Amino acid sequence: RAAGIEIKRYYRKAEAMNVFLFVLNDCENVLISDVKLINSPLWTVRLNDCNRIHIRGVYLYSDLVKGVNADGIDICSSSNVTISDSIIVTADDAIVLKTIARNGKPANPINNVMVTNCTLSSSSTPLMIGTETEADISHVVFTNCVIRNSNKGFGINVQDGAVVSNVIF
């Protein structure tokens, strides 16, 4: 404020508290390709307990200021996921890996995730592991990504005791 910069924070509206734009639960062998997903009120793409998911050529956009909690792609307790050749612009994490218990079952680990050839802009963290970390996360590769307009490029935040290993950034 002393520097003359307005201090302002946006909050989600009550009707958008639990609205995800695109959710896959317990899916295998899925290709998501060449689509645009615009202005999600919450997480844009959420993969829950999925296996062998390929995402390529996707454009995701959420307002860099007002898109509070509008993650780009959340990989939750899923394995063998490839994300490539995509552009993600969001106010929260662009691509985030989490291990979360669901439907009364313990969280599954994450194994074998590749993110490559993506352009990411984020008001938070473009490439993130955590915060929900109820099971281990391993064999993750982030390569050949361009990061713009972000306050950091990569983060790991283990809050629930999981082990994160074999990560290449």
JSON list of C-alpha atoms in Angstrom, two decimals:
[
{"chain": "A", "resi": 1, "resn": "ARG", "atom": "CA", "xyz": [0.00, 0.00, 0.00]},
{"chain": "A", "resi": 2, "resn": "ALA", "atom": "CA", "xyz": [2.84, 2.39, 0.86]},
{"chain": "A", "resi": 3, "resn": "ALA", "atom": "CA", "xyz": [4.13, 1.92, -2.70]},
{"chain": "A", "resi": 4, "resn": "GLY", "atom": "CA", "xyz": [0.73, 2.87, -4.11]},
{"chain": "A", "resi": 5, "resn": "ILE", "atom": "CA", "xyz": [-0.15, -0.67, -5.18]},
{"chain": "A", "resi": 6, "resn": "GLU", "atom": "CA", "xyz": [-3.71, -1.80, -4.57]},
{"chain": "A", "resi": 7, "resn": "ILE", "atom": "CA", "xyz": [-3.86, -4.83, -2.24]},
{"chain": "A", "resi": 8, "resn": "LYS", "atom": "CA", "xyz": [-6.77, -7.02, -3.32]},
{"chain": "A", "resi": 9, "resn": "ARG", "atom": "CA", "xyz": [-7.69, -10.68, -3.14]},
{"chain": "A", "resi": 10, "resn": "TYR", "atom": "CA", "xyz": [-10.54, -12.47, -4.87]},
{"chain": "A", "resi": 11, "resn": "TYR", "atom": "CA", "xyz": [-12.62, -15.15, -3.19]},
{"chain": "A", "resi": 12, "resn": "ARG", "atom": "CA", "xyz": [-14.79, -17.83, -4.79]},
{"chain": "A", "resi": 13, "resn": "LYS", "atom": "CA", "xyz": [-18.52, -17.30, -4.72]},
{"chain": "A", "resi": 14, "resn": "ALA", "atom": "CA", "xyz": [-20.59, -19.82, -2.76]},
{"chain": "A", "resi": 15, "resn": "GLU", "atom": "CA", "xyz": [-22.23, -21.31, -5.87]},
{"chain": "A", "resi": 16, "resn": "ALA", "atom": "CA", "xyz": [-18.81, -22.16, -7.33]},
{"chain": "A", "resi": 17, "resn": "MET", "atom": "CA", "xyz": [-17.42, -23.88, -4.23]},
{"chain": "A", "resi": 18, "resn": "ASN", "atom": "CA", "xyz": [-17.64, -27.46, -5.52]},
{"chain": "A", "resi": 19, "resn": "VAL", "atom": "CA", "xyz": [-18.05, -27.14, -9.28]},
{"chain": "A", "resi": 20, "resn": "PHE", "atom": "CA", "xyz": [-15.32, -28.85, -11.30]},
{"chain": "A", "resi": 21, "resn": "LEU", "atom": "CA", "xyz": [-15.43, -28.35, -15.06]},
{"chain": "A", "resi": 22, "resn": "PHE", "atom": "CA", "xyz": [-14.25, -31.80, -16.19]},
{"chain": "A", "resi": 23, "resn": "VAL", "atom": "CA", "xyz": [-13.85, -34.89, -13.95]},
{"chain": "A", "resi": 24, "resn": "LEU", "atom": "CA", "xyz": [-12.79, -38.44, -14.77]},
{"chain": "A", "resi": 25, "resn": "ASN", "atom": "CA", "xyz": [-13.30, -41.07, -12.04]},
{"chain": "A", "resi": 26, "resn": "ASP", "atom": "CA", "xyz": [-11.79, -44.57, -12.21]},
{"chain": "A", "resi": 27, "resn": "CYS", "atom": "CA", "xyz": [-11.09, -44.38, -15.96]},
{"chain": "A", "resi": 28, "resn": "GLU", "atom": "CA", "xyz": [-8.55, -46.23, -18.12]},
{"chain": "A", "resi": 29, "resn": "ASN", "atom": "CA", "xyz": [-7.17, -45.67, -21.61]},
{"chain": "A", "resi": 30, "resn": "VAL", "atom": "CA", "xyz": [-8.52, -42.15, -22.18]},
{"chain": "A", "resi": 31, "resn": "LEU", "atom": "CA", "xyz": [-7.29, -39.57, -24.70]},
{"chain": "A", "resi": 32, "resn": "ILE", "atom": "CA", "xyz": [-8.23, -35.90, -24.20]},
{"chain": "A", "resi": 33, "resn": "SER", "atom": "CA", "xyz": [-7.06, -34.01, -27.27]},
{"chain": "A", "resi": 34, "resn": "ASP", "atom": "CA", "xyz": [-7.50, -30.70, -29.06]},
{"chain": "A", "resi": 35, "resn": "VAL", "atom": "CA", "xyz": [-10.11, -29.10, -26.78]},
{"chain": "A", "resi": 36, "resn": "LYS", "atom": "CA", "xyz": [-10.44, -25.68, -25.13]},
{"chain": "A", "resi": 37, "resn": "LEU", "atom": "CA", "xyz": [-11.63, -25.46, -21.52]},
{"chain": "A", "resi": 38, "resn": "ILE", "atom": "CA", "xyz": [-12.36, -21.89, -20.47]},
{"chain": "A", "resi": 39, "resn": "ASN", "atom": "CA", "xyz": [-13.10, -20.17, -17.11]},
{"chain": "A", "resi": 40, "resn": "SER", "atom": "CA", "xyz": [-13.66, -23.08, -14.77]},
{"chain": "A", "resi": 41, "resn": "PRO", "atom": "CA", "xyz": [-15.02, -21.97, -11.37]},
{"chain": "A", "resi": 42, "resn": "LEU", "atom": "CA", "xyz": [-12.80, -24.54, -9.60]},
{"chain": "A", "resi": 43, "resn": "TRP", "atom": "CA", "xyz": [-10.36, -27.23, -10.77]},
{"chain": "A", "resi": 44, "resn": "THR", "atom": "CA", "xyz": [-10.60, -27.45, -14.56]},
{"chain": "A", "resi": 45, "resn": "VAL", "atom": "CA", "xyz": [-9.61, -31.09, -15.24]},
{"chain": "A", "resi": 46, "resn": "ARG", "atom": "CA", "xyz": [-9.56, -33.58, -12.37]},
{"chain": "A", "resi": 47, "resn": "LEU", "atom": "CA", "xyz": [-8.38, -37.17, -12.80]},
{"chain": "A", "resi": 48, "resn": "ASN", "atom": "CA", "xyz": [-9.43, -39.37, -9.86]},
{"chain": "A", "resi": 49, "resn": "ASP", "atom": "CA", "xyz": [-7.94, -42.88, -9.60]},
{"chain": "A", "resi": 50, "resn": "CYS", "atom": "CA", "xyz": [-7.33, -43.14, -13.34]},
{"chain": "A", "resi": 51, "resn": "ASN", "atom": "CA", "xyz": [-4.78, -45.13, -15.36]},
{"chain": "A", "resi": 52, "resn": "ARG", "atom": "CA", "xyz": [-3.30, -44.60, -18.80]},
{"chain": "A", "resi": 53, "resn": "ILE", "atom": "CA", "xyz": [-4.56, -41.07, -19.51]},
{"chain": "A", "resi": 54, "resn": "HIS", "atom": "CA", "xyz": [-3.16, -39.01, -22.38]},
{"chain": "A", "resi": 55, "resn": "ILE", "atom": "CA", "xyz": [-3.83, -35.27, -22.60]},
{"chain": "A", "resi": 56, "resn": "ARG", "atom": "CA", "xyz": [-2.43, -33.43, -25.61]},
{"chain": "A", "resi": 57, "resn": "GLY", "atom": "CA", "xyz": [-3.07, -30.23, -27.50]},
{"chain": "A", "resi": 58, "resn": "VAL", "atom": "CA", "xyz": [-5.37, -28.85, -24.80]},
{"chain": "A", "resi": 59, "resn": "TYR", "atom": "CA", "xyz": [-5.90, -25.14, -24.09]},
{"chain": "A", "resi": 60, "resn": "LEU", "atom": "CA", "xyz": [-7.08, -24.27, -20.57]},
{"chain": "A", "resi": 61, "resn": "TYR", "atom": "CA", "xyz": [-7.75, -20.71, -19.46]},
{"chain": "A", "resi": 62, "resn": "SER", "atom": "CA", "xyz": [-8.86, -19.22, -16.15]},
{"chain": "A", "resi": 63, "resn": "ASP", "atom": "CA", "xyz": [-8.49, -15.57, -15.25]},
{"chain": "A", "resi": 64, "resn": "LEU", "atom": "CA", "xyz": [-5.01, -15.01, -13.74]},
{"chain": "A", "resi": 65, "resn": "VAL", "atom": "CA", "xyz": [-6.46, -12.76, -11.02]},
{"chain": "A", "resi": 66, "resn": "LYS", "atom": "CA", "xyz": [-10.04, -13.90, -10.41]},
{"chain": "A", "resi": 67, "resn": "GLY", "atom": "CA", "xyz": [-9.58, -17.65, -11.03]},
{"chain": "A", "resi": 68, "resn": "VAL", "atom": "CA", "xyz": [-9.05, -18.49, -7.36]},
{"chain": "A", "resi": 69, "resn": "ASN", "atom": "CA", "xyz": [-8.60, -22.27, -6.93]},
{"chain": "A", "resi": 70, "resn": "ALA", "atom": "CA", "xyz": [-9.08, -22.81, -10.66]},
{"chain": "A", "resi": 71, "resn": "ASP", "atom": "CA", "xyz": [-6.26, -25.34, -11.09]},
{"chain": "A", "resi": 72, "resn": "GLY", "atom": "CA", "xyz": [-5.53, -26.42, -14.63]},
{"chain": "A", "resi": 73, "resn": "ILE", "atom": "CA", "xyz": [-5.08, -30.21, -14.43]},
{"chain": "A", "resi": 74, "resn": "ASP", "atom": "CA", "xyz": [-5.21, -32.10, -11.12]},
{"chain": "A", "resi": 75, "resn": "ILE", "atom": "CA", "xyz": [-3.79, -35.61, -11.28]},
{"chain": "A", "resi": 76, "resn": "CYS", "atom": "CA", "xyz": [-5.26, -37.26, -8.18]},
{"chain": "A", "resi": 77, "resn": "SER", "atom": "CA", "xyz": [-4.14, -40.76, -7.22]},
{"chain": "A", "resi": 78, "resn": "SER", "atom": "CA", "xyz": [-3.69, -41.67, -10.90]},
{"chain": "A", "resi": 79, "resn": "SER", "atom": "CA", "xyz": [-0.89, -43.42, -12.79]},
{"chain": "A", "resi": 80, "resn": "ASN", "atom": "CA", "xyz": [0.58, -43.57, -16.28]},
{"chain": "A", "resi": 81, "resn": "VAL", "atom": "CA", "xyz": [-0.48, -40.04, -17.22]},
{"chain": "A", "resi": 82, "resn": "THR", "atom": "CA", "xyz": [1.03, -38.06, -20.09]},
{"chain": "A", "resi": 83, "resn": "ILE", "atom": "CA", "xyz": [0.33, -34.37, -20.69]},
{"chain": "A", "resi": 84, "resn": "SER", "atom": "CA", "xyz": [1.91, -32.81, -23.77]},
{"chain": "A", "resi": 85, "resn": "ASP", "atom": "CA", "xyz": [1.75, -29.97, -26.24]},
{"chain": "A", "resi": 86, "resn": "SER", "atom": "CA", "xyz": [-0.76, -27.99, -24.17]},
{"chain": "A", "resi": 87, "resn": "ILE", "atom": "CA", "xyz": [-1.20, -24.39, -23.04]},
{"chain": "A", "resi": 88, "resn": "ILE", "atom": "CA", "xyz": [-2.50, -23.74, -19.53]},
{"chain": "A", "resi": 89, "resn": "VAL", "atom": "CA", "xyz": [-3.19, -20.26, -18.15]},
{"chain": "A", "resi": 90, "resn": "THR", "atom": "CA", "xyz": [-4.63, -20.20, -14.63]},
{"chain": "A", "resi": 91, "resn": "ALA", "atom": "CA", "xyz": [-4.64, -18.30, -11.36]},
{"chain": "A", "resi": 92, "resn": "ASP", "atom": "CA", "xyz": [-3.84, -21.44, -9.36]},
{"chain": "A", "resi": 93, "resn": "ASP", "atom": "CA", "xyz": [-1.60, -24.45, -10.02]},
{"chain": "A", "resi": 94, "resn": "ALA", "atom": "CA", "xyz": [-1.37, -25.25, -13.74]},
{"chain": "A", "resi": 95, "resn": "ILE", "atom": "CA", "xyz": [-0.58, -28.96, -13.29]},
{"chain": "A", "resi": 96, "resn": "VAL", "atom": "CA", "xyz": [-0.70, -30.50, -9.82]},
{"chain": "A", "resi": 97, "resn": "LEU", "atom": "CA", "xyz": [-0.23, -34.04, -8.49]},
{"chain": "A", "resi": 98, "resn": "LYS", "atom": "CA", "xyz": [-2.16, -35.05, -5.37]},
{"chain": "A", "resi": 99, "resn": "THR", "atom": "CA", "xyz": [-2.95, -38.30, -3.61]},
{"chain": "A", "resi": 100, "resn": "ILE", "atom": "CA", "xyz": [-6.38, -38.07, -2.03]},
{"chain": "A", "resi": 101, "resn": "ALA", "atom": "CA", "xyz": [-8.59, -40.69, -0.35]},
{"chain": "A", "resi": 102, "resn": "ARG", "atom": "CA", "xyz": [-11.96, -41.00, -2.06]},
{"chain": "A", "resi": 103, "resn": "ASN", "atom": "CA", "xyz": [-15.21, -42.88, -1.42]},
{"chain": "A", "resi": 104, "resn": "GLY", "atom": "CA", "xyz": [-14.01, -44.23, 1.92]},
{"chain": "A", "resi": 105, "resn": "LYS", "atom": "CA", "xyz": [-10.96, -45.91, 0.35]},
{"chain": "A", "resi": 106, "resn": "PRO", "atom": "CA", "xyz": [-7.34, -44.99, 1.05]},
{"chain": "A", "resi": 107, "resn": "ALA", "atom": "CA", "xyz": [-5.52, -42.84, -1.47]},
{"chain": "A", "resi": 108, "resn": "ASN", "atom": "CA", "xyz": [-3.78, -44.60, -4.34]},
{"chain": "A", "resi": 109, "resn": "PRO", "atom": "CA", "xyz": [-0.18, -43.65, -5.12]},
{"chain": "A", "resi": 110, "resn": "ILE", "atom": "CA", "xyz": [0.84, -41.76, -8.25]},
{"chain": "A", "resi": 111, "resn": "ASN", "atom": "CA", "xyz": [3.35, -43.43, -10.57]},
{"chain": "A", "resi": 112, "resn": "ASN", "atom": "CA", "xyz": [4.68, -42.61, -14.03]},
{"chain": "A", "resi": 113, "resn": "VAL", "atom": "CA", "xyz": [3.64, -39.07, -14.92]},
{"chain": "A", "resi": 114, "resn": "MET", "atom": "CA", "xyz": [5.19, -37.22, -17.88]},
{"chain": "A", "resi": 115, "resn": "VAL", "atom": "CA", "xyz": [4.54, -33.54, -18.61]},
{"chain": "A", "resi": 116, "resn": "THR", "atom": "CA", "xyz": [6.30, -32.28, -21.74]},
{"chain": "A", "resi": 117, "resn": "ASN", "atom": "CA", "xyz": [6.21, -29.51, -24.33]},
{"chain": "A", "resi": 118, "resn": "CYS", "atom": "CA", "xyz": [3.69, -27.37, -22.44]},
{"chain": "A", "resi": 119, "resn": "THR", "atom": "CA", "xyz": [3.43, -23.60, -21.98]},
{"chain": "A", "resi": 120, "resn": "LEU", "atom": "CA", "xyz": [2.23, -22.73, -18.49]},
{"chain": "A", "resi": 121, "resn": "SER", "atom": "CA", "xyz": [1.19, -19.42, -16.91]},
{"chain": "A", "resi": 122, "resn": "SER", "atom": "CA", "xyz": [0.08, -19.34, -13.30]},
{"chain": "A", "resi": 123, "resn": "SER", "atom": "CA", "xyz": [-0.48, -16.82, -10.54]},
{"chain": "A", "resi": 124, "resn": "SER", "atom": "CA", "xyz": [0.59, -19.63, -8.20]},
{"chain": "A", "resi": 125, "resn": "THR", "atom": "CA", "xyz": [2.72, -22.67, -9.13]},
{"chain": "A", "resi": 126, "resn": "PRO", "atom": "CA", "xyz": [2.78, -23.98, -12.70]},
{"chain": "A", "resi": 127, "resn": "LEU", "atom": "CA", "xyz": [4.16, -27.42, -11.77]},
{"chain": "A", "resi": 128, "resn": "MET", "atom": "CA", "xyz": [3.19, -28.62, -8.29]},
{"chain": "A", "resi": 129, "resn": "ILE", "atom": "CA", "xyz": [3.32, -31.79, -6.21]},
{"chain": "A", "resi": 130, "resn": "GLY", "atom": "CA", "xyz": [1.02, -31.65, -3.14]},
{"chain": "A", "resi": 131, "resn": "THR", "atom": "CA", "xyz": [-0.53, -30.32, -0.93]},
{"chain": "A", "resi": 132, "resn": "GLU", "atom": "CA", "xyz": [-2.77, -33.36, -0.42]},
{"chain": "A", "resi": 133, "resn": "THR", "atom": "CA", "xyz": [-0.25, -36.20, -0.14]},
{"chain": "A", "resi": 134, "resn": "GLU", "atom": "CA", "xyz": [-1.90, -39.20, 1.51]},
{"chain": "A", "resi": 135, "resn": "ALA", "atom": "CA", "xyz": [0.00, -41.77, -0.63]},
{"chain": "A", "resi": 136, "resn": "ASP", "atom": "CA", "xyz": [3.41, -41.81, -2.31]},
{"chain": "A", "resi": 137, "resn": "ILE", "atom": "CA", "xyz": [4.25, -40.06, -5.57]},
{"chain": "A", "resi": 138, "resn": "SER", "atom": "CA", "xyz": [7.06, -41.37, -7.78]},
{"chain": "A", "resi": 139, "resn": "HIS", "atom": "CA", "xyz": [8.53, -41.47, -11.28]},
{"chain": "A", "resi": 140, "resn": "VAL", "atom": "CA", "xyz": [7.51, -37.99, -12.43]},
{"chain": "A", "resi": 141, "resn": "VAL", "atom": "CA", "xyz": [9.14, -36.08, -15.29]},
{"chain": "A", "resi": 142, "resn": "PHE", "atom": "CA", "xyz": [8.54, -32.42, -16.13]},
{"chain": "A", "resi": 143, "resn": "THR", "atom": "CA", "xyz": [10.46, -31.60, -19.31]},
{"chain": "A", "resi": 144, "resn": "ASN", "atom": "CA", "xyz": [10.67, -28.97, -22.04]},
{"chain": "A", "resi": 145, "resn": "CYS", "atom": "CA", "xyz": [8.02, -26.70, -20.49]},
{"chain": "A", "resi": 146, "resn": "VAL", "atom": "CA", "xyz": [7.90, -22.92, -20.84]},
{"chain": "A", "resi": 147, "resn": "ILE", "atom": "CA", "xyz": [6.78, -21.09, -17.69]},
{"chain": "A", "resi": 148, "resn": "ARG", "atom": "CA", "xyz": [5.51, -17.51, -17.84]},
{"chain": "A", "resi": 149, "resn": "ASN", "atom": "CA", "xyz": [3.89, -14.96, -15.49]},
{"chain": "A", "resi": 150, "resn": "SER", "atom": "CA", "xyz": [4.42, -17.04, -12.34]},
{"chain": "A", "resi": 151, "resn": "ASN", "atom": "CA", "xyz": [5.81, -16.33, -8.90]},
{"chain": "A", "resi": 152, "resn": "LYS", "atom": "CA", "xyz": [7.64, -19.70, -8.89]},
{"chain": "A", "resi": 153, "resn": "GLY", "atom": "CA", "xyz": [8.13, -22.53, -11.39]},
{"chain": "A", "resi": 154, "resn": "PHE", "atom": "CA", "xyz": [8.00, -25.74, -9.38]},
{"chain": "A", "resi": 155, "resn": "GLY", "atom": "CA", "xyz": [6.97, -26.79, -5.90]},
{"chain": "A", "resi": 156, "resn": "ILE", "atom": "CA", "xyz": [6.66, -29.82, -3.65]},
{"chain": "A", "resi": 157, "resn": "ASN", "atom": "CA", "xyz": [4.46, -29.51, -0.55]},
{"chain": "A", "resi": 158, "resn": "VAL", "atom": "CA", "xyz": [4.10, -32.77, 1.40]},
{"chain": "A", "resi": 159, "resn": "GLN", "atom": "CA", "xyz": [1.61, -32.25, 4.23]},
{"chain": "A", "resi": 160, "resn": "ASP", "atom": "CA", "xyz": [0.31, -35.76, 4.90]},
{"chain": "A", "resi": 161, "resn": "GLY", "atom": "CA", "xyz": [3.44, -37.90, 5.25]},
{"chain": "A", "resi": 162, "resn": "ALA", "atom": "CA", "xyz": [3.82, -39.34, 1.74]},
{"chain": "A", "resi": 163, "resn": "VAL", "atom": "CA", "xyz": [7.17, -40.01, 0.10]},
{"chain": "A", "resi": 164, "resn": "VAL", "atom": "CA", "xyz": [7.94, -38.13, -3.12]},
{"chain": "A", "resi": 165, "resn": "SER", "atom": "CA", "xyz": [10.73, -39.77, -5.13]},
{"chain": "A", "resi": 166, "resn": "ASN", "atom": "CA", "xyz": [12.28, -40.03, -8.59]},
{"chain": "A", "resi": 167, "resn": "VAL", "atom": "CA", "xyz": [11.16, -36.60, -9.82]},
{"chain": "A", "resi": 168, "resn": "ILE", "atom": "CA", "xyz": [12.95, -34.91, -12.72]},
{"chain": "A", "resi": 169, "resn": "PHE", "atom": "CA", "xyz": [12.31, -31.22, -13.31]}
]
